[in-house]
Tab-separated table of C-alpha atoms and ligand atoms in Angstrom:
chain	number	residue	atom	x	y	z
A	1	UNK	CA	-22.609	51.579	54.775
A	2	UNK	CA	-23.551	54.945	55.765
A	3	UNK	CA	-21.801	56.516	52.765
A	4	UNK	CA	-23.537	54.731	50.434
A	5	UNK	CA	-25.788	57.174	47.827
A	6	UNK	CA	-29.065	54.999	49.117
A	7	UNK	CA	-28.878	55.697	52.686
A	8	UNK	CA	-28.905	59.679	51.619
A	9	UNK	CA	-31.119	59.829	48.647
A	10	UNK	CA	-32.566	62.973	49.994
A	11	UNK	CA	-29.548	64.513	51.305
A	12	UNK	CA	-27.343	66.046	48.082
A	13	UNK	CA	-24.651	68.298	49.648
A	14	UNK	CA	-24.441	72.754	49.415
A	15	UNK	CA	-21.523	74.146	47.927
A	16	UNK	CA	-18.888	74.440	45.223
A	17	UNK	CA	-18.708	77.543	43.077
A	18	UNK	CA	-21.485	79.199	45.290
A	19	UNK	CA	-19.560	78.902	48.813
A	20	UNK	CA	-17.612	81.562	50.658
A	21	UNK	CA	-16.872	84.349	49.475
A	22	UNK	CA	-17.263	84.795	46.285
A	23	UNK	CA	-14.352	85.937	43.705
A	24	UNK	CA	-14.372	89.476	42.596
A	25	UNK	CA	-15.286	90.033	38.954
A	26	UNK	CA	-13.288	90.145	36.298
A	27	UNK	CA	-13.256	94.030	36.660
A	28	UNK	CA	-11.071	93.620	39.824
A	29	UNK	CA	-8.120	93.452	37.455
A	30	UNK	CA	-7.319	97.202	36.943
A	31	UNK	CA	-6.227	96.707	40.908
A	32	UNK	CA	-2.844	95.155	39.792
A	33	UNK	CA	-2.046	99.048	38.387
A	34	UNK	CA	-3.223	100.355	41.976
A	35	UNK	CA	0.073	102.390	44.043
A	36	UNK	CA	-0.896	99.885	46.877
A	37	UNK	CA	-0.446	96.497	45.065
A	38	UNK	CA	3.301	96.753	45.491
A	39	UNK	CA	2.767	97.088	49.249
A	40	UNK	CA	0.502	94.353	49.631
A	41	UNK	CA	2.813	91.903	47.165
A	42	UNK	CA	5.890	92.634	49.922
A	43	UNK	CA	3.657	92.006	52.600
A	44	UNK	CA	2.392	88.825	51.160
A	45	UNK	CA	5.772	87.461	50.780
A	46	UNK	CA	5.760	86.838	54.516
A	47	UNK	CA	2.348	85.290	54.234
A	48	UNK	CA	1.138	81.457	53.323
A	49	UNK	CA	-1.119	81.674	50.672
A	50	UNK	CA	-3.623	78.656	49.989
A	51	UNK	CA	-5.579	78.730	46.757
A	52	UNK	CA	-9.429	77.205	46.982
A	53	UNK	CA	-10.335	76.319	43.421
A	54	UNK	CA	-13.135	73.936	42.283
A	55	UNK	CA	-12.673	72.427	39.193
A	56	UNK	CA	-10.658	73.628	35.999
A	57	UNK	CA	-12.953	74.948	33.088
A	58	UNK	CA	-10.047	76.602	31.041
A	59	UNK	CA	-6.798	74.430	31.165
A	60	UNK	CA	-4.674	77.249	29.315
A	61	UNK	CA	-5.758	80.225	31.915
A	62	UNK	CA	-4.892	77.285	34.471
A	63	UNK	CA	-1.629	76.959	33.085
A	64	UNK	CA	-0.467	80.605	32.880
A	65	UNK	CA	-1.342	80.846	36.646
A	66	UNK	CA	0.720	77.888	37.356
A	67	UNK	CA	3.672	79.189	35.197
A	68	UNK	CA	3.032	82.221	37.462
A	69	UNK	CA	3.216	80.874	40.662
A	70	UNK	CA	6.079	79.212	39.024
A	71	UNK	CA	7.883	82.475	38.867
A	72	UNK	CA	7.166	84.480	41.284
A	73	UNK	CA	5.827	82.106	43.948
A	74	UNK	CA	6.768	78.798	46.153
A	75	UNK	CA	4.468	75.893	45.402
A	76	UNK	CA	4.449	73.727	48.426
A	77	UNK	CA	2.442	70.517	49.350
A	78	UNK	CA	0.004	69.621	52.083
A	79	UNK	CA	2.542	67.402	53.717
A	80	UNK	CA	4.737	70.856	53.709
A	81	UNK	CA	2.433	72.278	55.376
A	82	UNK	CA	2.121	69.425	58.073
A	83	UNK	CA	5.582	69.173	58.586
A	84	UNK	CA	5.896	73.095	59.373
A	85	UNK	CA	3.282	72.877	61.637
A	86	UNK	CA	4.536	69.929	63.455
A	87	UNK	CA	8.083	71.617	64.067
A	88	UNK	CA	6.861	74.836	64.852
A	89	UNK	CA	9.156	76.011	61.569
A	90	UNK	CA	7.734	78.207	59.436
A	91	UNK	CA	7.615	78.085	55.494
A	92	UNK	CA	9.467	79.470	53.555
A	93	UNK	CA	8.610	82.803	51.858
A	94	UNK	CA	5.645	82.979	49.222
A	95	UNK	CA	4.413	79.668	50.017
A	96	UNK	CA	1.545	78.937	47.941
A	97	UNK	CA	-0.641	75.469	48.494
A	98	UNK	CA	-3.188	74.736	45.890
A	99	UNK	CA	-6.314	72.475	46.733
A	100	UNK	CA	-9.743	71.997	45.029
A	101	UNK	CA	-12.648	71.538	46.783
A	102	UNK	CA	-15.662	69.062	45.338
A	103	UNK	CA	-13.115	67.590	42.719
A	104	UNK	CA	-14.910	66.974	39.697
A	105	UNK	CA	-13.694	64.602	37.131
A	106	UNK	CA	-11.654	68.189	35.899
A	107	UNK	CA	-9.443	67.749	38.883
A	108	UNK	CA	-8.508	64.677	37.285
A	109	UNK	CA	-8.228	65.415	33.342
A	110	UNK	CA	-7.364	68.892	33.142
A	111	UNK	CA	-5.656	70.090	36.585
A	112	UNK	CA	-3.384	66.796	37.282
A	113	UNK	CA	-1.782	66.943	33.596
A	114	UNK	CA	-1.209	70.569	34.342
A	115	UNK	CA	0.270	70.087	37.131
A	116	UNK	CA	2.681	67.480	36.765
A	117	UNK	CA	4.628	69.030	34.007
A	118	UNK	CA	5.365	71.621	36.224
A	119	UNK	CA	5.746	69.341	39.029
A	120	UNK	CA	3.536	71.182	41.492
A	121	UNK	CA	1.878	69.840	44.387
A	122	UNK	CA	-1.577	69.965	45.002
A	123	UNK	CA	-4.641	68.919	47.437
A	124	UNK	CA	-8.302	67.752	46.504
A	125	UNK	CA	-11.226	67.627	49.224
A	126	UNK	CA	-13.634	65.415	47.809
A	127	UNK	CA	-17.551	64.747	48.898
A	128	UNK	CA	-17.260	60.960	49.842
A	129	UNK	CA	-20.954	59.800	48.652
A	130	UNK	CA	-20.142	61.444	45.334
A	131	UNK	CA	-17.171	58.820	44.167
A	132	UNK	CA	-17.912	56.393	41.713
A	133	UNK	CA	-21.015	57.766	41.089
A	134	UNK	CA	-22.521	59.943	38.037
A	135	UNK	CA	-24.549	61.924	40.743
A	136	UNK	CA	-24.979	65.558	40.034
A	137	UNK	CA	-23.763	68.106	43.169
A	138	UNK	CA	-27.008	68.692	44.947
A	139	UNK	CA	-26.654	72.714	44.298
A	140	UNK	CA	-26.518	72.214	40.691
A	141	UNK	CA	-29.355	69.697	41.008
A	142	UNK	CA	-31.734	72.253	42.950
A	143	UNK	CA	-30.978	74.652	40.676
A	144	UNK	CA	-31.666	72.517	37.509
A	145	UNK	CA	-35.085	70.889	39.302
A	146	UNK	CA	-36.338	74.817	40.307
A	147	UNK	CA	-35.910	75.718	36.699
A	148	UNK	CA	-37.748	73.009	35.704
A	149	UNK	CA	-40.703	72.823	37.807
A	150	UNK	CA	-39.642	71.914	40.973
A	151	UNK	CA	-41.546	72.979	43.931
A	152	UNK	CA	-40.705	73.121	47.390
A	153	UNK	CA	-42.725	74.497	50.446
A	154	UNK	CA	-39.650	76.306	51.712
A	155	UNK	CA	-38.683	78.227	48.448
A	156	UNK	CA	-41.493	79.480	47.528
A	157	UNK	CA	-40.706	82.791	47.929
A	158	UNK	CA	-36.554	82.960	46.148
A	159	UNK	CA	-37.002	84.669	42.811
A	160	UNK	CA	-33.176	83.694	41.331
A	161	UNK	CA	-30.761	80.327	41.360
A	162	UNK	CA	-28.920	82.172	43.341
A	163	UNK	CA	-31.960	82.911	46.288
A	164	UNK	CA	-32.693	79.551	45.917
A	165	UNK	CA	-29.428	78.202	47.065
A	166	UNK	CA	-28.924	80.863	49.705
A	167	UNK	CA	-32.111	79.995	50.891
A	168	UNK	CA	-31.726	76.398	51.033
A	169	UNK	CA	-28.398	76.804	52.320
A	170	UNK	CA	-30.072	78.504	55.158
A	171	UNK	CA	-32.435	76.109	56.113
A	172	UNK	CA	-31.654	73.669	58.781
A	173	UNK	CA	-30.314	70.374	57.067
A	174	UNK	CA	-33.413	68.284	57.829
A	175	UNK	CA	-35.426	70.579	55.769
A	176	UNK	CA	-33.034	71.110	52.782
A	177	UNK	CA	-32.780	67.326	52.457
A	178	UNK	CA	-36.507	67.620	52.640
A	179	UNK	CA	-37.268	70.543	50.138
A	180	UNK	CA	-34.827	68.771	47.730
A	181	UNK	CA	-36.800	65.263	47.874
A	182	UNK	CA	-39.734	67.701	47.040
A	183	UNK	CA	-37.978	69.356	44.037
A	184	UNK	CA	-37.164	66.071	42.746
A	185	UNK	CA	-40.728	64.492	43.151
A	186	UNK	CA	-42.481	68.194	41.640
A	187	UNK	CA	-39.827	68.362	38.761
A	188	UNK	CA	-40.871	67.652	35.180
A	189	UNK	CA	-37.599	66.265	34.318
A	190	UNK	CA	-34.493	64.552	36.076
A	191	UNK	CA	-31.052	66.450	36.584
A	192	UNK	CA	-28.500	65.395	34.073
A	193	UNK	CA	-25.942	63.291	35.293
A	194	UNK	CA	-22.721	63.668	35.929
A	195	UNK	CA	-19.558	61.409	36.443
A	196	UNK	CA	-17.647	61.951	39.460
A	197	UNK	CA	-13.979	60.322	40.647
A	198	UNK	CA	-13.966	56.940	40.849
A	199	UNK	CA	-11.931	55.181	43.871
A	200	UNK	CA	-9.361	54.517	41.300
A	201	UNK	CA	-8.877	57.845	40.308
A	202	UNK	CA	-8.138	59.334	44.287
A	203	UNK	CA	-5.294	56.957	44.132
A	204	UNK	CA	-3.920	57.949	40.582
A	205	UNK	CA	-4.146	61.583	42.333
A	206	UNK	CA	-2.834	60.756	45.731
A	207	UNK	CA	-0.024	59.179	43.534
A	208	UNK	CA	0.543	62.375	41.246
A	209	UNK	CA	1.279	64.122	44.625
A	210	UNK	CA	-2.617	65.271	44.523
A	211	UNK	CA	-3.177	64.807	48.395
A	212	UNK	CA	-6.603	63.491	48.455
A	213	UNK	CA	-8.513	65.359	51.788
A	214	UNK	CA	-12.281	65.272	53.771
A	215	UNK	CA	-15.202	67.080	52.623
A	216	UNK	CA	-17.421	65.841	54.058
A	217	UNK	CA	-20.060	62.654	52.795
A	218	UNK	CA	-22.777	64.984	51.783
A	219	UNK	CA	-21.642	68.249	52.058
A	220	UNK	CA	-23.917	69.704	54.098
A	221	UNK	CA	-23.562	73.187	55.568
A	222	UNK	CA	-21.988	72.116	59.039
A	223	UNK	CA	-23.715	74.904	60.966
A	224	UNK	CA	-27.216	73.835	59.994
A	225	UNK	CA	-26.571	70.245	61.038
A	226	UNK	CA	-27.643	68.471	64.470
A	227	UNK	CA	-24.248	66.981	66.540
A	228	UNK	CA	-24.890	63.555	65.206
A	229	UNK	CA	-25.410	64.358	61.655
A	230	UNK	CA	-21.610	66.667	62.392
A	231	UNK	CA	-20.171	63.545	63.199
A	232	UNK	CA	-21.725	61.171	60.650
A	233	UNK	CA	-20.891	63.683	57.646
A	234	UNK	CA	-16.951	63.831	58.624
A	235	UNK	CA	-16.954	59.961	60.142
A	236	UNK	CA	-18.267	58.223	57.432
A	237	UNK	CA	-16.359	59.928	54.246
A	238	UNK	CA	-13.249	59.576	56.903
A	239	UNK	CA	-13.784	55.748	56.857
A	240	UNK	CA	-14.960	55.408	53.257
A	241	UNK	CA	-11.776	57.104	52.200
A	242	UNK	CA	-9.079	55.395	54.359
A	243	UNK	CA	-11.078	52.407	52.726
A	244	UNK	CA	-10.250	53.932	49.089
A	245	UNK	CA	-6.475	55.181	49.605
A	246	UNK	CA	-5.273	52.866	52.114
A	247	UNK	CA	-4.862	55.377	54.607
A	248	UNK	CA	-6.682	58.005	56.387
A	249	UNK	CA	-6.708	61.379	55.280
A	250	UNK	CA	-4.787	64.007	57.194
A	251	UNK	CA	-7.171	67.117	55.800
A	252	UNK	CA	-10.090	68.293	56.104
A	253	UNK	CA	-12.060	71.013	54.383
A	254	UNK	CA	-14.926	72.675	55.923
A	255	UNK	CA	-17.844	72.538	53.214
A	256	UNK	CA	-19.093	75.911	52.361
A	257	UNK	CA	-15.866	77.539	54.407
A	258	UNK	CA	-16.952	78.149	57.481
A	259	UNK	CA	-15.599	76.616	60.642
A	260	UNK	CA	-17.885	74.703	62.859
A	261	UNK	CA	-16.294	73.928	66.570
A	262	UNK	CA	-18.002	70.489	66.408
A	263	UNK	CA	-16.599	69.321	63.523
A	264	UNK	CA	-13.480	70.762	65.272
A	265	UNK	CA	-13.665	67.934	67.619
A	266	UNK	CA	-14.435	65.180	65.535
A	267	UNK	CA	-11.460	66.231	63.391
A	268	UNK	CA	-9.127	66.163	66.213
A	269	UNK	CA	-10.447	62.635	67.711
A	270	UNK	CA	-9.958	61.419	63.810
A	271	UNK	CA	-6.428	62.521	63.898
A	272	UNK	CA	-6.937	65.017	61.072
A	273	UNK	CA	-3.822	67.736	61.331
A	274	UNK	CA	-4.858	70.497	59.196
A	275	UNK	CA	-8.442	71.997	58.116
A	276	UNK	CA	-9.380	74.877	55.693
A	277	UNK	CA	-11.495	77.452	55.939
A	278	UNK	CA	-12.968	79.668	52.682
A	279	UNK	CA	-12.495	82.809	53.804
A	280	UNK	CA	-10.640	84.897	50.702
A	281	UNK	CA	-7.992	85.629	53.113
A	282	UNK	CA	-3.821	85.022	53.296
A	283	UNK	CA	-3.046	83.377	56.581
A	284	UNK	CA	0.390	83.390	58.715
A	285	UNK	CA	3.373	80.862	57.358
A	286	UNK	CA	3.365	79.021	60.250
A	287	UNK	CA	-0.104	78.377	60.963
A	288	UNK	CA	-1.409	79.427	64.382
A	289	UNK	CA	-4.605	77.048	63.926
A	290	UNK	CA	-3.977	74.353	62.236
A	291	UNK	CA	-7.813	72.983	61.766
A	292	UNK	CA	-8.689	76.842	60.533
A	293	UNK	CA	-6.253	77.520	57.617
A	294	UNK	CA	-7.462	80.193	55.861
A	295	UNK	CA	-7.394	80.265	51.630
A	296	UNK	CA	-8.021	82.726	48.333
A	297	UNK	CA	-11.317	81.779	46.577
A	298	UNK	CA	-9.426	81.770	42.402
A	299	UNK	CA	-10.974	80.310	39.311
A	300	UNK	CA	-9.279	78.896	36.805
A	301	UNK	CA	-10.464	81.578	34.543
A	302	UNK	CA	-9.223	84.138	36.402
A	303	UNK	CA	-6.773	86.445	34.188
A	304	UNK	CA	-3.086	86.605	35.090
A	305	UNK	CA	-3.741	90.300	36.339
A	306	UNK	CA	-6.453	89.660	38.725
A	307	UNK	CA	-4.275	86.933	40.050
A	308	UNK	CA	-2.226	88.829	41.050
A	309	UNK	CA	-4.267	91.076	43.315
A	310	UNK	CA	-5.421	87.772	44.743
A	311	UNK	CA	-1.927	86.695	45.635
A	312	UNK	CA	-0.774	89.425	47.239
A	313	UNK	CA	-4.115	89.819	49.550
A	314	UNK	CA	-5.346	93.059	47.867
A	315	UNK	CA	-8.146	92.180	46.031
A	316	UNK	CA	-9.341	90.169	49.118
A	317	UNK	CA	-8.729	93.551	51.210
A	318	UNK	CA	-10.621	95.613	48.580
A	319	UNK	CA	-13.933	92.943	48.588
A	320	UNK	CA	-13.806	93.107	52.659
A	321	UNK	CA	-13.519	96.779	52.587
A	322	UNK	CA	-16.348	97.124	50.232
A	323	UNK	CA	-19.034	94.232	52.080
A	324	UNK	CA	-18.473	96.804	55.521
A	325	UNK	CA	-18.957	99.503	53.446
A	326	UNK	CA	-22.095	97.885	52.019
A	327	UNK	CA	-23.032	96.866	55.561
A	328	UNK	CA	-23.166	99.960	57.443
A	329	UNK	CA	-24.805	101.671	54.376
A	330	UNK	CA	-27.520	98.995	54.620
B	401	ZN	ZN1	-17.229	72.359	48.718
């Protein structure tokens, strides 16, 4: 089957905590105290916001978020969503939808416990060839092989983890599956393993009203792909998991963030009614684009007070203002 791990050996997806935009630092938090933040927390009311997190690393910062949201918030589930969408009815005010994207085993032992006790919904987008597997993400695995030896012919020139990924993240796919066969023949040792969902474990989260979504097979970055490889990526984890949870997935979410009008169409010919984006922005409460709903990049370890200024779209604001500013210095 094409979503087998053999048929892609060479082909370990991009992303996780290195896609999109990435979160302010820590720093960011004195924001909460700024005379704007009050403006921008009224104006988010009116707003849907969509958290993006990957796993959870700290369970207790987890929790204060959630007992946050809990207060000042309206947790509201993917089907919500759906069902606003499909009668043109907005939600209601301070919606708040959290997903993960690449669901790690965390998703399972630290975010659904969380979670339930406070009976919040939830969405996970997971990378199909990954489940039931103890297969590292193929970011981390670059990473680890580069540090220990690994050569490539494209990245010989990155100087940081971080180049390296950006760099193989901007090569077309056929040569970052390539350059990471390379890394793992040049490498003096073998990236540790690591345990991923099991099929199981989707339905013990689709169960816990964890929505289980599309992320792809591979995770590729969509825009570097050929048509065919568009199609296989979102076709083949489609099939695998309507195979797992005994019915096909109504979400999608675009690896890496960004939207890619190809995988657009395949969505739509799958039947797939919403998609999300990774764009660190707050997005209308009645979606106008259902396949491009845009989220907030958070952390688990993000402090209350940052959260905040995520919530309420300021922090996002502030990082945009300050990547033009950046730009049209540079
Ligand atoms: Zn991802």
């Amino acid at each position: 089957m094409p979503y087998s791990y053999s048929t892609t050996i060479t082909s370990r997806p991009p992303t996780t905590t290195a896609t999109g935009p990435r979160p302010a630092r820590e720093r960011g938090g004195w924001l909460r105290f700024s005379p704007v933040q009050p403006l921008f927390r009224a104006r988010a009311a009116g707003r849907l916001a969509v958290l993006a997190y990957h796993g959870v690393t700290d369970p207790n910062s987890f929790g204060a978020q959630l007992d946050r949201l809990h207060r000042l918030a309206t947790p509201v589930s993917l089907q919500a969503v759906e069902q606003a969408i499909s009668e043109g009815r907005p939600l209601p005010p301070r919606s708040v939808l959290i997903t993960f994207d690449d669901a790690d085993r965390t998703v399972l032992t630290h975010a659904l416990p969380a979670l339930a006790a406070r009976r919040i919904p939830a969405a996970a987008f997971v990378i199909a060839e990954l489940i039931g597997t103890d297969l590292p993400f193929w970011w981390h695995e670059a990473q680890f092989l580069a540090a220990h030896g690994g050569q490539a012919r494209s990245l010989r020139t990155h100087s940081s983890p971080e180049q390296l990924l950006a760099r193989l993240k901007a090569l077309p796919d056929p040569d970052r599956r390539r350059s990471l066969h390379e890394l793992r023949v040049s490498a003096q040792r073998q990236a540790p393993r690591r345990e991923q969902l099991r099929p199981e474990d989707l339905r013990t989260l689709a169960a816990a009203k964890i929505a289980i979504g599309n992320h792809t097979l591979g995770h590729p970055c969509l825009g570097r792909c050929d048509d065919s490889t568009v199609q296989t990526e979102i076709t083949a984890a489609h099939l695998a998991l309507t195979q797992w949870l005994g019915e096909p997935p109504a979400a999608f979410a675009y690896p890496d963030g960004g939207y890619d009008s190809r995988a657009d169409a395949t969505l739509r010919q799958l039947g797939y009614r919403l998609g999300f984006l990774s764009d660190h922005r707050l997005g209308p409460r009645l979606p106008a684009h259902p396949l491009r709903i845009s989220r907030l990049q958070v952390d688990s370890t993000t402090s209350t007070r940052r959260f905040d200024t995520i919530l309420s779209g300021l922090e996002p604001a502030v990082q945009r203002w300050r990547g033009r500013a950046q730009a049209s210095a540079g």
